[in-house]
Amino acid sequence: MAALVVLFNLKNDASMEAYEKWAQTTDVPTASNMSSVDSFKVFKLGTIMGTNNTSPFQYCEVLEINDMAKLGEEVTSETMQKVAAEFQKFADSPMFIISEQIA
């Protein structure tokens, strides 16, 4: 199983409340409807375990992908392009990391 992990902070002018509402009402439901996505979860990151230090990232999105080629096709749809453009208004230089489950 592959996963797409997205690490990011919000832009300085982005509202945390607005992003979280948008993630719950638009991003997750829309992306979850793609046939290539088995699950999509968004996490608000906190402190680093065993320390009082905060994570260098505010959020982490994890999409479990069943077909990476199909995902590539599906993200080009008009609907997903609109969602991606909205995401870019919130996220400051997001890192999209393709990962593979090994255990």
PDB file of C-alpha atoms in Angstrom:
ATOM      1  CA  MET A   1       0.000   0.000   0.000  1.00  0.00           C
ATOM      2  CA  ALA A   2       1.272   3.442  -0.907  1.00  0.00           C
ATOM      3  CA  ALA A   3       0.507   6.604   0.971  1.00  0.00           C
ATOM      4  CA  LEU A   4       0.797  10.237   0.118  1.00  0.00           C
ATOM      5  CA  VAL A   5       1.931  12.190   3.176  1.00  0.00           C
ATOM      6  CA  VAL A   6       1.562  15.961   3.030  1.00  0.00           C
ATOM      7  CA  LEU A   7       3.380  18.056   5.648  1.00  0.00           C
ATOM      8  CA  PHE A   8       2.712  21.770   5.848  1.00  0.00           C
ATOM      9  CA  ASN A   9       2.181  24.938   7.816  1.00  0.00           C
ATOM     10  CA  LEU A  10      -0.522  27.458   7.127  1.00  0.00           C
ATOM     11  CA  LYS A  11       0.333  30.695   5.383  1.00  0.00           C
ATOM     12  CA  ASN A  12       0.606  33.686   7.728  1.00  0.00           C
ATOM     13  CA  ASP A  13      -2.686  35.131   6.507  1.00  0.00           C
ATOM     14  CA  ALA A  14      -4.586  31.812   6.630  1.00  0.00           C
ATOM     15  CA  SER A  15      -7.057  31.168   9.418  1.00  0.00           C
ATOM     16  CA  MET A  16      -6.619  27.894  11.310  1.00  0.00           C
ATOM     17  CA  GLU A  17     -10.382  27.678  11.874  1.00  0.00           C
ATOM     18  CA  ALA A  18     -11.130  28.304   8.178  1.00  0.00           C
ATOM     19  CA  TYR A  19      -8.596  25.669   7.056  1.00  0.00           C
ATOM     20  CA  GLU A  20      -9.886  23.031   9.469  1.00  0.00           C
ATOM     21  CA  LYS A  21     -13.510  23.642   8.443  1.00  0.00           C
ATOM     22  CA  TRP A  22     -12.526  23.497   4.749  1.00  0.00           C
ATOM     23  CA  ALA A  23     -10.554  20.269   5.321  1.00  0.00           C
ATOM     24  CA  GLN A  24     -13.574  18.643   7.011  1.00  0.00           C
ATOM     25  CA  THR A  25     -16.239  19.870   4.597  1.00  0.00           C
ATOM     26  CA  THR A  26     -14.430  20.027   1.242  1.00  0.00           C
ATOM     27  CA  ASP A  27     -10.953  18.503   1.037  1.00  0.00           C
ATOM     28  CA  VAL A  28     -11.458  15.160   2.766  1.00  0.00           C
ATOM     29  CA  PRO A  29     -14.929  14.402   1.335  1.00  0.00           C
ATOM     30  CA  THR A  30     -13.926  15.361  -2.210  1.00  0.00           C
ATOM     31  CA  ALA A  31     -10.576  13.553  -2.292  1.00  0.00           C
ATOM     32  CA  SER A  32     -12.071  10.517  -0.547  1.00  0.00           C
ATOM     33  CA  ASN A  33     -14.449  10.121  -3.489  1.00  0.00           C
ATOM     34  CA  MET A  34     -11.558   9.379  -5.844  1.00  0.00           C
ATOM     35  CA  SER A  35     -11.407   5.660  -6.639  1.00  0.00           C
ATOM     36  CA  SER A  36      -7.620   5.660  -6.106  1.00  0.00           C
ATOM     37  CA  VAL A  37      -7.952   6.823  -2.471  1.00  0.00           C
ATOM     38  CA  ASP A  38      -8.765   4.235   0.199  1.00  0.00           C
ATOM     39  CA  SER A  39      -8.635   6.672   3.111  1.00  0.00           C
ATOM     40  CA  PHE A  40      -7.778  10.295   3.808  1.00  0.00           C
ATOM     41  CA  LYS A  41      -7.032  11.693   7.247  1.00  0.00           C
ATOM     42  CA  VAL A  42      -5.828  15.102   8.383  1.00  0.00           C
ATOM     43  CA  PHE A  43      -3.865  15.508  11.599  1.00  0.00           C
ATOM     44  CA  LYS A  44      -3.107  18.670  13.554  1.00  0.00           C
ATOM     45  CA  LEU A  45       0.420  18.193  14.869  1.00  0.00           C
ATOM     46  CA  GLY A  46       1.419  19.027  18.426  1.00  0.00           C
ATOM     47  CA  THR A  47       4.556  18.690  20.470  1.00  0.00           C
ATOM     48  CA  ILE A  48       7.433  16.335  19.815  1.00  0.00           C
ATOM     49  CA  MET A  49       7.091  13.366  22.155  1.00  0.00           C
ATOM     50  CA  GLY A  50       9.193  13.650  25.291  1.00  0.00           C
ATOM     51  CA  THR A  51       9.785  17.376  24.810  1.00  0.00           C
ATOM     52  CA  ASN A  52       7.989  20.683  25.032  1.00  0.00           C
ATOM     53  CA  ASN A  53       9.068  21.486  21.475  1.00  0.00           C
ATOM     54  CA  THR A  54       6.372  21.939  18.860  1.00  0.00           C
ATOM     55  CA  SER A  55       6.470  20.076  15.584  1.00  0.00           C
ATOM     56  CA  PRO A  56       8.094  21.973  12.704  1.00  0.00           C
ATOM     57  CA  PHE A  57       4.809  21.371  10.832  1.00  0.00           C
ATOM     58  CA  GLN A  58       1.288  22.308  11.903  1.00  0.00           C
ATOM     59  CA  TYR A  59      -0.550  19.688   9.819  1.00  0.00           C
ATOM     60  CA  CYS A  60      -0.120  16.285   8.219  1.00  0.00           C
ATOM     61  CA  GLU A  61      -2.447  14.788   5.639  1.00  0.00           C
ATOM     62  CA  VAL A  62      -2.231  11.048   4.969  1.00  0.00           C
ATOM     63  CA  LEU A  63      -3.907   9.558   1.916  1.00  0.00           C
ATOM     64  CA  GLU A  64      -3.784   5.786   1.491  1.00  0.00           C
ATOM     65  CA  ILE A  65      -3.516   5.199  -2.249  1.00  0.00           C
ATOM     66  CA  ASN A  66      -4.461   1.949  -3.993  1.00  0.00           C
ATOM     67  CA  ASP A  67      -3.308   3.033  -7.470  1.00  0.00           C
ATOM     68  CA  MET A  68      -0.749   5.834  -7.932  1.00  0.00           C
ATOM     69  CA  ALA A  69      -1.237   5.962 -11.727  1.00  0.00           C
ATOM     70  CA  LYS A  70      -5.002   6.343 -11.279  1.00  0.00           C
ATOM     71  CA  LEU A  71      -4.406   9.062  -8.667  1.00  0.00           C
ATOM     72  CA  GLY A  72      -2.364  10.956 -11.240  1.00  0.00           C
ATOM     73  CA  GLU A  73      -5.308  10.820 -13.626  1.00  0.00           C
ATOM     74  CA  GLU A  74      -7.923  11.727 -11.030  1.00  0.00           C
ATOM     75  CA  VAL A  75      -6.151  14.791  -9.653  1.00  0.00           C
ATOM     76  CA  THR A  76      -6.369  16.421 -13.078  1.00  0.00           C
ATOM     77  CA  SER A  77     -10.178  16.535 -12.929  1.00  0.00           C
ATOM     78  CA  GLU A  78     -11.811  19.960 -12.793  1.00  0.00           C
ATOM     79  CA  THR A  79     -13.150  19.275  -9.303  1.00  0.00           C
ATOM     80  CA  MET A  80      -9.767  18.218  -7.893  1.00  0.00           C
ATOM     81  CA  GLN A  81      -8.000  21.131  -9.581  1.00  0.00           C
ATOM     82  CA  LYS A  82     -10.430  23.486  -7.800  1.00  0.00           C
ATOM     83  CA  VAL A  83      -9.759  21.757  -4.458  1.00  0.00           C
ATOM     84  CA  ALA A  84      -5.983  21.901  -5.073  1.00  0.00           C
ATOM     85  CA  ALA A  85      -6.180  25.634  -5.813  1.00  0.00           C
ATOM     86  CA  GLU A  86      -8.118  26.188  -2.582  1.00  0.00           C
ATOM     87  CA  PHE A  87      -5.533  24.136  -0.658  1.00  0.00           C
ATOM     88  CA  GLN A  88      -2.719  26.301  -2.053  1.00  0.00           C
ATOM     89  CA  LYS A  89      -4.423  29.366  -0.534  1.00  0.00           C
ATOM     90  CA  PHE A  90      -4.018  27.789   2.914  1.00  0.00           C
ATOM     91  CA  ALA A  91      -0.762  25.811   2.754  1.00  0.00           C
ATOM     92  CA  ASP A  92       2.697  27.386   2.789  1.00  0.00           C
ATOM     93  CA  SER A  93       5.094  25.287   0.669  1.00  0.00           C
ATOM     94  CA  PRO A  94       3.517  21.880   1.378  1.00  0.00           C
ATOM     95  CA  MET A  95       5.728  18.803   1.006  1.00  0.00           C
ATOM     96  CA  PHE A  96       4.048  15.911  -0.821  1.00  0.00           C
ATOM     97  CA  ILE A  97       5.891  12.719   0.143  1.00  0.00           C
ATOM     98  CA  ILE A  98       5.127   9.420  -1.584  1.00  0.00           C
ATOM     99  CA  SER A  99       5.634   6.573   0.835  1.00  0.00           C
ATOM    100  CA  GLU A 100       5.334   2.816   0.753  1.00  0.00           C
ATOM    101  CA  GLN A 101       4.173   0.702   3.683  1.00  0.00           C
ATOM    102  CA  ILE A 102       6.812  -1.882   4.600  1.00  0.00           C
ATOM    103  CA  ALA A 103       5.363  -3.331   7.814  1.00  0.00           C
TER     104      ALA A 103
END
